[in-house]
Short mmCIF file of C-alpha atoms in Angstrom, two decimals:
data_model
loop_
_atom_site.label_atom_id
_atom_site.label_comp_id
_atom_site.label_asym_id
_atom_site.label_seq_id
_atom_site.Cartn_x
_atom_site.Cartn_y
_atom_site.Cartn_z
CA MET A 148 -0.02 0.23 0.26
CA PHE A 149 1.03 3.16 -0.40
CA LYS A 150 2.09 5.41 2.40
CA LYS A 151 -0.67 9.15 1.69
CA LYS A 152 2.04 11.71 2.47
CA SER A 153 -0.55 15.03 1.78
CA VAL A 154 -3.11 15.86 0.56
CA LEU A 155 -3.60 19.23 -1.50
CA VAL A 156 -6.68 20.64 -2.73
CA SER A 157 -6.95 24.29 -5.07
CA THR A 158 -10.19 25.22 -6.27
CA LEU A 159 -9.93 27.25 -9.98
CA LEU A 160 -12.92 29.05 -11.30
CA VAL A 161 -12.70 29.38 -15.03
CA VAL A 162 -14.25 32.07 -16.46
CA ALA A 163 -14.69 30.14 -19.73
CA MET A 164 -18.11 29.67 -21.50
CA SER A 165 -20.39 32.84 -22.00
CA PHE A 166 -23.96 32.44 -22.98
CA ASN A 167 -23.73 33.57 -26.08
CA MET A 168 -20.79 30.98 -26.32
CA ILE A 169 -23.31 28.02 -26.11
CA SER A 170 -26.29 29.55 -27.34
CA PHE A 171 -27.38 28.27 -30.93
CA ASN A 172 -27.75 31.45 -32.52
CA SER A 173 -23.69 31.86 -32.51
CA PHE A 174 -23.44 28.73 -34.49
CA ALA A 175 -22.19 30.22 -37.22
CA GLU A 176 -19.44 31.68 -35.57
CA GLU A 177 -16.37 29.61 -34.45
CA ALA A 178 -16.22 30.21 -30.93
CA PRO A 179 -12.25 30.68 -29.39
CA ASP A 180 -10.91 28.93 -27.05
CA GLU A 181 -12.24 29.07 -24.02
CA GLU A 182 -10.62 30.20 -20.73
CA SER A 183 -9.10 32.68 -17.82
CA GLU A 184 -6.46 33.52 -15.87
CA VAL A 185 -6.71 32.32 -12.53
CA THR A 186 -5.30 33.42 -8.94
CA TYR A 187 -5.15 30.72 -5.84
CA VAL A 188 -2.97 30.78 -2.57
CA LEU A 189 -2.20 26.95 -1.37
CA PRO A 190 -2.15 25.89 2.42
CA GLU A 191 1.52 25.98 3.25
CA ALA A 192 3.10 22.95 4.05
CA PRO A 193 3.50 20.95 7.64
CA GLU A 194 7.09 20.43 8.83
CA GLU A 195 6.42 16.66 9.48
CA GLU A 196 4.84 14.59 7.25
CA THR A 197 0.93 14.70 8.38
CA GLU A 198 -1.74 14.37 6.01
CA VAL A 199 -3.36 17.98 5.29
CA PHE A 200 -7.01 18.51 4.39
CA PRO A 201 -7.92 22.84 3.92
CA GLU A 202 -11.19 23.52 5.90
CA GLU A 203 -12.54 24.94 2.27
CA PRO A 204 -10.58 25.14 -1.28
CA VAL A 205 -8.82 28.31 -1.99
CA VAL A 206 -11.10 29.20 -4.90
CA ALA A 207 -10.49 31.90 -7.31
CA GLU A 208 -12.70 35.47 -6.99
CA GLU A 209 -16.41 34.31 -8.84
CA SER A 210 -16.92 36.42 -12.60
CA ALA A 211 -20.29 37.88 -12.80
CA ASP A 212 -20.96 34.98 -15.65
CA PRO A 213 -19.33 31.74 -14.59
CA GLY A 214 -18.94 29.59 -17.53
CA TYR A 215 -17.40 26.62 -15.55
CA LYS A 216 -15.17 26.28 -12.81
CA VAL A 217 -12.19 23.54 -12.45
CA THR A 218 -10.82 21.48 -9.05
CA PHE A 219 -7.61 20.07 -9.20
CA ALA A 220 -6.90 17.95 -6.06
CA LEU A 221 -3.66 15.74 -4.75
CA LEU A 222 -5.14 12.54 -3.58
CA GLU A 223 -1.95 10.65 -2.82
CA ASP A 224 1.53 10.84 -2.48
CA TRP A 225 3.62 8.86 -1.34
CA GLY A 226 6.82 10.38 -2.23
CA ASP A 227 8.13 9.44 -5.62
CA GLY A 228 5.07 9.65 -7.28
CA TYR A 229 1.11 10.30 -6.71
CA ASN A 230 -2.94 9.92 -7.51
CA ALA A 231 -5.14 13.59 -8.57
CA GLY A 232 -8.24 14.34 -9.99
CA VAL A 233 -9.75 17.63 -11.55
CA THR A 234 -13.36 17.48 -11.10
CA ILE A 235 -15.41 20.33 -13.44
CA GLU A 236 -18.30 21.60 -11.73
CA ASN A 237 -21.42 23.63 -14.65
CA THR A 238 -22.20 26.81 -13.23
CA SER A 239 -23.95 27.87 -16.35
CA ASP A 240 -27.42 27.60 -16.74
CA ARG A 241 -26.76 25.81 -19.99
CA VAL A 242 -25.77 22.05 -20.25
CA ILE A 243 -22.32 21.88 -21.17
CA GLU A 244 -21.46 18.99 -23.97
CA ASP A 245 -18.52 16.75 -25.39
CA TRP A 246 -16.46 18.72 -22.86
CA LYS A 247 -13.01 18.38 -23.74
CA LEU A 248 -10.30 19.90 -21.13
CA SER A 249 -6.59 20.91 -21.79
CA MET A 250 -3.93 22.28 -19.09
CA ALA A 251 -0.90 23.81 -18.57
CA TYR A 252 1.38 20.39 -16.19
CA ASP A 253 4.59 20.10 -15.88
CA ALA A 254 4.44 16.61 -14.98
CA PRO A 255 5.32 13.09 -17.69
CA ASP A 256 2.61 10.89 -19.11
CA PHE A 257 0.39 9.63 -16.78
CA THR A 258 0.70 5.57 -15.73
CA THR A 259 -3.08 5.91 -15.38
CA ILE A 260 -5.97 7.79 -16.45
CA TRP A 261 -9.32 6.90 -15.49
CA ASN A 262 -13.08 8.46 -16.53
CA GLY A 263 -10.91 9.86 -19.45
CA VAL A 264 -8.99 10.14 -22.60
CA VAL A 265 -5.15 11.36 -22.59
CA GLU A 266 -5.73 13.03 -26.71
CA SER A 267 -2.25 14.45 -26.33
CA HIS A 268 -0.02 15.38 -24.18
CA GLU A 269 2.63 18.03 -26.19
CA ASN A 270 5.20 21.01 -24.86
CA GLY A 271 4.06 20.46 -21.28
CA VAL A 272 0.01 20.90 -22.13
CA PHE A 273 -2.34 17.89 -21.52
CA VAL A 274 -5.64 17.04 -23.56
CA ILE A 275 -8.34 15.25 -21.56
CA ASN A 276 -10.90 13.90 -23.48
CA ASN A 277 -14.24 12.91 -21.87
CA CYS A 278 -15.12 8.84 -22.80
CA GLY A 279 -18.33 9.19 -24.38
CA TRP A 280 -20.75 8.26 -21.72
CA ASN A 281 -20.02 11.35 -19.14
CA GLN A 282 -19.82 13.45 -22.86
CA ASP A 283 -21.97 15.51 -21.02
CA ILE A 284 -22.20 17.94 -17.67
CA PRO A 285 -25.78 18.93 -16.84
CA VAL A 286 -26.63 22.46 -15.24
CA GLY A 287 -25.77 21.80 -11.79
CA GLY A 288 -23.66 18.62 -12.42
CA SER A 289 -19.81 18.05 -12.16
CA VAL A 290 -17.82 15.89 -13.73
CA PHE A 291 -14.15 13.99 -12.55
CA PHE A 292 -11.57 12.15 -14.17
CA GLY A 293 -8.47 10.62 -11.68
CA PHE A 294 -4.74 9.74 -12.96
CA SER A 295 -1.11 8.28 -11.25
CA VAL A 296 1.84 9.84 -12.10
CA GLY A 297 5.16 7.93 -11.92
CA ALA A 298 7.04 11.03 -10.84
CA ALA A 299 7.35 13.45 -7.24
CA PHE A 300 4.22 16.40 -7.03
CA ASN A 301 5.82 19.49 -9.18
CA GLY A 302 2.97 21.44 -8.49
CA GLU A 303 -0.75 21.55 -9.31
CA PRO A 304 -2.44 22.49 -13.26
CA THR A 305 -2.55 25.67 -14.62
CA ASP A 306 -4.76 27.24 -17.74
CA PHE A 307 -7.83 25.18 -18.07
CA LYS A 308 -9.84 25.56 -21.21
CA ASN A 309 -12.72 24.19 -22.44
CA LEU A 310 -11.86 22.93 -26.49
CA ASN A 311 -14.69 21.35 -27.73
CA ALA A 312 -16.72 24.46 -28.65
CA LYS A 313 -19.46 24.68 -31.99
CA THR A 314 -18.92 25.22 -34.83
CA ASP A 315 -20.46 24.87 -38.33
CA THR A 316 -20.15 21.42 -40.44
CA GLN A 317 -18.85 21.89 -44.10
CA GLU A 318 -22.07 21.56 -47.09
CA GLU A 319 -20.75 19.09 -48.82
CA ASP A 320 -20.33 17.09 -45.08
CA TYR A 321 -24.49 16.81 -45.20
CA THR A 322 -27.99 17.29 -46.68
CA VAL A 323 -31.13 18.61 -45.43
CA THR A 324 -34.20 17.32 -47.04
CA TYR A 325 -37.81 18.93 -46.07
CA GLU A 326 -41.22 17.13 -47.27
CA VAL A 327 -44.90 17.65 -46.03
CA ILE A 328 -46.29 14.58 -44.97
CA ALA A 329 -49.74 15.91 -43.59
CA ASP A 330 -52.23 18.38 -44.60
CA TRP A 331 -54.94 18.52 -43.84
CA GLY A 332 -55.81 22.07 -44.83
CA ALA A 333 -55.82 24.31 -41.50
CA GLY A 334 -52.51 22.66 -40.14
CA PHE A 335 -50.04 20.32 -41.68
CA THR A 336 -47.19 18.41 -40.57
CA GLY A 337 -43.47 18.70 -41.90
CA GLN A 338 -40.13 15.90 -41.51
CA VAL A 339 -36.77 17.66 -41.96
CA THR A 340 -34.15 14.58 -42.39
CA ILE A 341 -30.28 15.17 -41.91
CA THR A 342 -27.89 12.45 -43.47
CA ASN A 343 -24.39 12.75 -42.56
CA ASN A 344 -22.37 12.42 -45.88
CA THR A 345 -19.10 11.88 -44.39
CA ASP A 346 -16.82 8.44 -42.58
CA LYS A 347 -17.34 10.26 -39.64
CA THR A 348 -19.76 10.43 -36.56
CA ILE A 349 -21.82 13.20 -36.92
CA GLU A 350 -22.11 15.43 -32.91
CA ASP A 351 -24.31 16.40 -30.81
CA TRP A 352 -25.47 18.30 -34.25
CA GLY A 353 -27.65 21.75 -34.03
CA LEU A 354 -29.82 23.15 -37.04
CA GLU A 355 -31.06 27.21 -37.81
CA PHE A 356 -32.94 27.11 -40.84
CA ASP A 357 -35.18 30.33 -41.96
CA PHE A 358 -39.51 29.06 -41.77
CA ALA A 359 -42.07 30.57 -42.69
CA ASN A 360 -44.85 28.99 -40.21
CA GLU A 361 -45.09 28.10 -36.05
CA ILE A 362 -44.20 25.46 -35.16
CA THR A 363 -46.45 23.93 -32.38
CA GLN A 364 -45.26 21.11 -31.70
CA ILE A 365 -42.27 19.04 -32.55
CA TRP A 366 -40.45 15.46 -31.92
CA ASN A 367 -37.34 14.80 -32.04
CA GLY A 368 -35.40 17.39 -31.46
CA ILE A 369 -36.03 20.70 -29.52
CA ILE A 370 -36.47 23.92 -30.24
CA GLU A 371 -34.26 25.79 -28.58
CA GLN A 372 -34.43 29.63 -30.09
CA HIS A 373 -37.10 31.37 -32.87
CA GLU A 374 -36.79 34.74 -33.67
CA ASN A 375 -37.57 36.52 -36.54
CA GLY A 376 -38.57 33.04 -38.67
CA ARG A 377 -35.53 31.38 -37.69
CA TYR A 378 -35.66 28.51 -35.85
CA VAL A 379 -32.38 26.63 -33.99
CA ILE A 380 -33.27 23.28 -33.21
CA LYS A 381 -31.47 21.03 -30.99
CA ASN A 382 -31.28 17.23 -30.77
CA ALA A 383 -32.93 15.44 -28.40
CA VAL A 384 -29.92 14.24 -26.71
CA TYR A 385 -31.03 9.60 -27.37
CA ASN A 386 -30.29 11.17 -31.48
CA GLN A 387 -27.79 13.50 -30.18
CA ASN A 388 -25.02 11.33 -32.72
CA ILE A 389 -24.73 11.18 -37.11
CA PRO A 390 -23.08 8.14 -37.80
CA ALA A 391 -21.30 8.11 -40.96
CA GLY A 392 -23.88 7.32 -44.00
CA GLU A 393 -26.77 7.57 -41.82
CA SER A 394 -29.55 10.03 -41.43
CA VAL A 395 -31.57 11.48 -38.30
CA SER A 396 -35.55 12.87 -38.81
CA PHE A 397 -37.28 15.60 -36.81
CA GLY A 398 -40.86 15.91 -37.29
CA PHE A 399 -43.21 18.62 -36.56
CA ASN A 400 -46.74 20.27 -36.54
CA VAL A 401 -48.82 23.51 -37.96
CA VAL A 402 -51.36 24.41 -36.60
CA ALA A 403 -53.57 27.22 -36.58
CA PRO A 404 -54.93 28.72 -34.44
CA TRP A 405 -58.25 27.75 -33.07
CA ASP A 406 -59.05 31.66 -31.91
CA ASN A 407 -57.67 33.85 -34.32
CA PRO A 408 -59.04 33.19 -38.30
CA ASP A 409 -57.14 35.47 -39.47
CA VAL A 410 -53.62 33.77 -38.88
CA THR A 411 -53.68 31.20 -41.84
CA VAL A 412 -50.84 28.52 -41.83
CA ASP A 413 -48.94 28.30 -45.34
CA SER A 414 -47.97 24.84 -46.40
CA SER A 415 -46.48 25.10 -49.54
CA ALA A 416 -43.20 27.32 -47.60
CA GLN A 417 -39.59 25.77 -47.21
CA ILE A 418 -36.56 25.81 -45.23
CA ASN A 419 -34.37 28.14 -46.25
CA ASP A 420 -30.83 29.39 -45.23
CA TYR A 421 -30.28 25.34 -43.67
CA VAL A 422 -26.44 25.64 -41.04
CA LEU A 423 -26.08 21.82 -39.58
CA THR A 424 -23.84 22.38 -36.19
CA LYS A 425 -21.81 20.00 -34.75
CA TYR A 426 -18.99 20.43 -32.04
CA SER A 427 -15.38 19.07 -32.35
CA GLU A 428 -14.57 19.10 -36.71
CA GLU A 429 -13.00 15.54 -36.05
CA ALA A 430 -15.50 13.18 -33.70
CA GLU A 431 -14.28 11.14 -31.65
CA ALA A 432 -15.19 7.19 -32.16
CA LEU A 433 -16.61 5.14 -28.66
CA ILE A 434 -14.70 4.92 -26.09
CA LEU A 435 -14.07 1.54 -24.80
CA ALA A 436 -12.49 -0.10 -22.51
CA ILE A 437 -9.64 -2.66 -21.64
CA TYR A 438 -9.71 -4.54 -18.97
CA GLY A 439 -6.36 -6.73 -17.62
CA ARG A 440 -5.50 -8.47 -14.71
CA VAL A 441 -2.05 -9.59 -13.96
CA ILE A 442 -0.53 -12.80 -11.58
CA HIS A 443 2.45 -15.29 -11.90
CA ALA A 444 2.11 -17.86 -14.26
CA VAL A 445 3.67 -20.45 -11.55
CA ASN A 446 1.73 -19.68 -8.48
CA GLY A 447 -1.80 -17.60 -9.51
CA SER A 448 -0.65 -14.67 -7.58
CA SER A 449 -1.81 -11.23 -8.28
CA ILE A 450 1.27 -8.82 -9.41
CA GLU A 451 1.72 -5.54 -8.30
CA GLY A 452 3.89 -3.17 -10.26
CA ALA A 453 4.10 -4.22 -12.89
CA VAL A 454 4.27 -2.17 -15.88
CA VAL A 455 1.36 -2.30 -19.22
CA ARG A 456 1.44 -0.90 -22.50
CA LEU A 457 -0.56 -0.82 -24.68
CA ARG A 458 -0.15 -0.16 -29.39
CA GLU A 459 -2.46 -0.60 -31.84
CA GLY A 460 -3.10 -3.62 -33.45
CA LYS A 461 -2.66 -7.25 -32.45
CA ASP A 462 -0.01 -9.03 -32.14
CA ASN A 463 1.85 -5.81 -32.76
CA GLN A 464 5.30 -5.83 -30.27
CA GLU A 465 6.48 -2.98 -32.05
CA GLY A 466 6.20 1.52 -32.56
CA ASP A 467 5.27 3.81 -30.44
CA PHE A 468 2.77 3.01 -27.06
CA ILE A 469 -0.81 4.90 -26.60
CA ALA A 470 -1.47 4.43 -22.98
CA GLU A 471 0.27 2.80 -19.88
CA ALA A 472 -0.32 1.75 -16.84
CA VAL A 473 0.47 0.19 -13.44
CA SER A 474 -1.44 -2.79 -11.92
CA THR A 475 -2.42 -2.26 -8.57
CA GLU A 476 -1.93 -4.13 -5.38
CA ASN A 477 -4.87 -6.68 -6.95
CA GLY A 478 -2.88 -6.97 -10.48
CA ASP A 479 -5.78 -4.89 -12.25
CA VAL A 480 -5.23 -2.74 -15.12
CA GLN A 481 -7.77 -0.74 -17.25
CA PHE A 482 -8.22 1.44 -20.00
CA ALA A 483 -10.52 3.97 -21.49
CA VAL A 484 -9.52 2.91 -25.42
CA LYS A 485 -11.54 3.17 -29.05
CA GLU A 486 -13.13 0.93 -30.30
CA GLY A 487 -10.36 -2.14 -31.90
CA ASP A 488 -7.80 -4.42 -31.07
CA TYR A 489 -4.92 -3.71 -29.11
CA THR A 490 -1.30 -5.35 -28.08
CA ALA A 491 -0.59 -5.04 -24.67
CA GLU A 492 3.29 -5.13 -23.39
CA VAL A 493 3.51 -6.84 -20.04
CA SER A 494 6.60 -5.90 -17.90
CA ILE A 495 7.93 -6.04 -14.33
CA ASP A 496 11.49 -7.30 -13.42
CA GLY A 497 12.65 -10.80 -12.68
CA PHE A 498 10.00 -11.82 -15.22
CA ILE A 499 9.86 -12.69 -19.20
CA THR A 500 8.08 -9.78 -21.02
CA GLY A 501 5.04 -10.60 -21.72
CA TYR A 502 2.93 -10.27 -24.77
CA PHE A 503 -1.44 -9.91 -24.72
CA ASN A 504 -4.04 -9.07 -28.02
CA VAL A 505 -6.37 -7.63 -26.36
CA THR A 506 -9.91 -6.10 -27.46
CA ALA A 507 -11.89 -2.68 -25.68
CA VAL A 508 -15.04 -3.66 -24.81
CA GLU A 509 -18.36 -2.19 -23.10
CA GLN A 510 -17.97 0.14 -19.94
CA GLU A 511 -19.83 -1.54 -18.36
CA SER A 512 -18.11 -5.11 -18.37
CA ILE A 513 -16.39 -6.77 -15.64
CA GLU A 514 -14.26 -9.75 -17.17
CA PRO A 515 -10.88 -9.03 -17.07
CA VAL A 516 -8.00 -10.39 -19.71
CA ILE A 517 -6.03 -12.68 -17.60
CA MET A 518 -1.89 -11.19 -18.39
CA ALA A 519 0.09 -14.80 -16.96
CA ILE A 520 3.73 -13.20 -16.81
CA SER A 521 6.39 -16.04 -15.64
CA PRO A 522 8.97 -15.51 -14.18
CA VAL A 523 12.65 -15.69 -16.06
CA LEU A 524 13.63 -19.72 -16.53
CA PRO A 525 17.14 -21.45 -16.96
CA GLU A 526 17.78 -21.58 -20.33
CA GLY A 527 17.33 -25.46 -21.13
CA GLN A 528 13.69 -24.70 -19.41
CA TYR A 529 10.51 -24.87 -21.11
CA ARG A 530 7.78 -23.08 -19.76
CA ILE A 531 3.71 -23.24 -20.80
CA VAL A 532 1.24 -20.94 -20.10
CA LEU A 533 -2.77 -21.99 -20.69
CA THR A 534 -5.47 -19.05 -20.29
CA TRP A 535 -8.76 -18.60 -21.60
CA ASN A 536 -12.66 -17.14 -21.12
CA PRO A 537 -14.60 -17.43 -18.12
CA THR A 538 -16.42 -20.15 -19.84
CA PRO A 539 -15.79 -23.12 -20.08
CA LYS A 540 -14.86 -23.07 -16.30
CA ASP A 541 -12.36 -25.94 -16.76
CA LEU A 542 -9.26 -26.41 -19.56
CA ASP A 543 -6.58 -28.56 -18.45
CA SER A 544 -3.12 -29.14 -20.11
CA HIS A 545 -2.19 -32.43 -20.56
CA LEU A 546 1.97 -33.04 -21.60
CA ASP A 547 1.93 -36.13 -23.28
CA ILE A 548 5.41 -37.84 -23.72
CA TYR A 549 6.37 -39.89 -26.98
CA GLY A 550 9.34 -42.26 -26.84
CA GLU A 551 12.05 -42.85 -30.09
CA ASP A 552 9.52 -46.11 -31.25
CA GLY A 553 5.96 -43.61 -31.49
CA GLY A 554 4.99 -45.23 -28.03
CA LYS A 555 3.32 -42.86 -25.11
CA VAL A 556 6.04 -43.69 -21.76
CA ALA A 557 4.62 -40.62 -19.98
CA SER A 558 2.48 -38.03 -19.02
CA VAL A 559 1.72 -34.16 -16.83
CA PHE A 560 -1.80 -32.97 -16.67
CA TYR A 561 -3.82 -32.96 -13.70
CA SER A 562 -4.38 -36.53 -12.53
CA LYS A 563 0.27 -36.37 -12.43
CA LYS A 564 1.15 -33.24 -11.48
CA LYS A 565 5.47 -34.16 -11.88
CA LEU A 566 7.14 -35.84 -13.42
CA SER A 567 10.79 -37.70 -12.31
CA SER A 568 13.14 -39.60 -13.50
CA ASN A 569 16.67 -40.32 -11.52
CA GLY A 570 14.90 -38.56 -8.38
CA GLU A 571 14.98 -35.38 -10.35
CA VAL A 572 11.36 -33.20 -11.34
CA VAL A 573 11.95 -32.62 -15.26
CA ALA A 574 7.65 -31.87 -16.18
CA THR A 575 5.77 -30.43 -13.03
CA LEU A 576 1.95 -28.68 -13.44
CA ASP A 577 2.07 -25.70 -11.56
CA VAL A 578 -0.88 -24.01 -11.72
CA ASP A 579 -4.49 -26.60 -12.06
CA ASN A 580 -7.37 -24.14 -12.65
CA THR A 581 -10.50 -24.66 -12.88
CA ARG A 582 -12.26 -21.63 -12.46
CA GLY A 583 -12.01 -20.04 -15.91
CA LEU A 584 -9.49 -17.74 -16.68
CA GLY A 585 -6.87 -19.36 -16.36
CA PRO A 586 -4.01 -20.02 -16.09
CA GLU A 587 -2.30 -23.48 -16.10
CA THR A 588 1.23 -23.32 -16.25
CA ILE A 589 3.60 -26.78 -17.09
CA THR A 590 6.60 -26.16 -17.26
CA ILE A 591 9.62 -28.89 -18.55
CA ASP A 592 13.55 -29.17 -18.22
CA ILE A 593 13.97 -30.08 -21.45
CA ASP A 594 17.95 -29.93 -20.68
CA ASN A 595 17.67 -32.99 -19.00
CA GLU A 596 18.72 -36.68 -20.23
CA TYR A 597 15.24 -37.59 -19.86
CA PHE A 598 14.35 -36.38 -23.34
CA LYS A 599 16.41 -36.88 -25.79
CA GLY A 600 14.88 -38.90 -28.11
CA LYS A 601 11.81 -38.33 -27.22
CA THR A 602 8.24 -35.97 -28.92
CA LEU A 603 6.80 -33.69 -26.38
CA LYS A 604 2.53 -33.45 -27.38
CA TYR A 605 0.46 -30.86 -26.20
CA VAL A 606 -2.79 -31.11 -25.82
CA ALA A 607 -5.75 -27.77 -24.16
CA TYR A 608 -8.47 -30.46 -23.27
CA ASN A 609 -11.77 -29.58 -22.03
CA TYR A 610 -12.95 -30.90 -19.15
CA SER A 611 -16.15 -28.67 -19.05
CA ARG A 612 -17.50 -29.73 -22.65
CA THR A 613 -19.96 -26.52 -23.22
CA PRO A 614 -18.91 -24.80 -24.17
CA VAL A 615 -17.34 -25.97 -26.92
CA ILE A 616 -13.59 -24.94 -26.80
CA THR A 617 -13.38 -22.76 -29.90
CA GLU A 618 -15.95 -20.28 -27.70
CA SER A 619 -13.04 -20.54 -25.39
CA GLY A 620 -11.33 -17.85 -26.80
CA ALA A 621 -8.41 -20.14 -24.94
CA THR A 622 -3.87 -19.31 -25.55
CA VAL A 623 -1.10 -20.82 -24.97
CA ASN A 624 2.17 -19.01 -24.25
CA VAL A 625 5.21 -20.69 -24.87
CA TYR A 626 8.61 -19.56 -22.79
CA LYS A 627 12.26 -20.54 -22.83
CA GLY A 628 14.98 -19.39 -20.84
CA SER A 629 14.13 -15.55 -21.09
CA VAL A 630 11.61 -15.03 -23.53
CA LEU A 631 8.56 -15.60 -25.28
CA VAL A 632 9.64 -18.09 -28.10
CA ASP A 633 5.77 -18.26 -29.10
CA THR A 634 1.64 -17.66 -28.57
CA PHE A 635 -1.00 -19.72 -29.88
CA GLU A 636 -4.44 -18.65 -29.99
CA VAL A 637 -7.37 -21.25 -30.67
CA PRO A 638 -9.10 -21.83 -34.01
CA THR A 639 -12.61 -20.50 -33.99
CA SER A 640 -14.03 -23.65 -36.01
CA GLY A 641 -14.00 -27.23 -36.13
CA SER A 642 -14.77 -29.53 -34.17
CA GLY A 643 -13.06 -32.19 -30.79
CA ASN A 644 -12.69 -32.07 -28.00
CA ALA A 645 -9.27 -30.76 -27.16
CA TRP A 646 -7.11 -28.76 -29.26
CA TYR A 647 -4.03 -29.99 -30.16
CA VAL A 648 -1.02 -27.12 -29.79
CA PHE A 649 1.83 -28.19 -30.96
CA ASP A 650 5.27 -30.04 -29.90
CA ILE A 651 8.36 -30.11 -28.76
CA ASP A 652 11.49 -31.65 -29.85
CA ALA A 653 15.33 -31.21 -29.70
CA ASP A 654 14.56 -28.78 -32.29
CA GLY A 655 12.19 -26.29 -30.39
CA VAL A 656 8.51 -25.99 -30.62
CA HIS A 657 6.33 -27.70 -33.33
CA GLU A 658 3.12 -25.78 -34.71
CA VAL A 659 -0.32 -27.85 -35.17
CA ASN A 660 -2.83 -26.27 -34.31
CA GLU A 661 -6.01 -28.85 -35.18
CA LEU A 662 -8.83 -29.35 -33.61
CA ILE A 663 -8.67 -33.27 -32.29
CA GLN A 664 -11.10 -35.92 -30.28
CA TYR A 665 -8.90 -36.37 -27.56
CA SER A 666 -8.95 -39.56 -24.92
CA TYR A 667 -6.69 -40.66 -21.52
CA SER A 668 -6.25 -42.72 -19.03
CA ASN A 669 -5.99 -41.96 -15.15
CA THR A 670 -4.34 -44.60 -14.21
#
């Protein structure tokens, strides 16, 4: 556990969002970055290492027209690292939509972040984007994101700015159509359809147009403003984003007032001079999550302090990392990332660096990807590590040894966990997991005289039977000495109760990767 040394809270009021900047009648002009200068006073540090909780955060002088307030808090400080958090509070009378915060901060890259995504870190400025599910801040509400830094605390961030201001969409990026779908003389029903012509999502759409009628009822949209025949229509929240190549529609009724016969309606009137608005020029992809758990491949215990780094794409062991986290006391790591496949690199002193293919999942998912890493081995030893999905519950590792004549001479599996020769243990089943996820681990002293002239066959057997092994998501990592020498993934089609993965002989590992019907004896 980390020792708490001090807790520092400073609150900064940012006069960042005037009502005009977030109102729809200013969409036609690009809003500037929202920022203001702030002043604050830090509490004096105590002489002894004790926790300090100021009675009230020190707040900059309030403006007559505040937009939002940013509060930075040092949550935990253990000398060579710390946890901190930022709260953004909406102090305006309008929803802050699709927030994205920049801040000047003298700190290295975060080791992990939660409830936010580091979009960039350049020249001492961090840009933190929302996670999709927390993109809007209601009136009087707030959002919080936290992060860890693997270096000594060097002061709080400054110069906060909300970067997502409304902009006009290019005309060629969308199409607007209008039609009257019902007309009964004293009134009519109209429908407006907006089509996204681009290959990126249009987020938080709004539509301005001129219309020579009084809209009396609307659905799938909200009348944000109506003045001098100019309408500003806001999305209805549940339809706020228009995916690439798709459309949204809203409808309305125009009805002549029953108590004023001099007022008529004109169903032939068209909508004119329309302008579609959205937030950032490039809409962000859906933000999903990767959950991992780093464990010891030989004894199944959690590993704290492992560094887990992500690269985009499967089987990618080169190039830049896009995110980094350090495993907790329970071995857990979590990333908020865009949809897609990634490769996780896991490293810690004394262990062989491991690589694991991971896929981003919905935020609500709680099943971790097991990242079982092996301690460094003597050069003459192999280690086989099997992991899989939560179901089937029980996959079993079987190592069958065949003599030069092709006959089976020995096996290592759950019923025979050790194989000895001349008083020496030459192969062991280190971990037998029966609850899903794994690992199941076998270690082999391949340089022992016993294995000369022999072939070793490795099979993963589906003891649970259901679901079938092709749905198990099983992966086998093979280590030798100080390196990962091979990774195998179970076939996703075919039949059989077992996965025949590879053979090992004096020349190394030979891939088989087939589904088979397998049987064995416990005697």
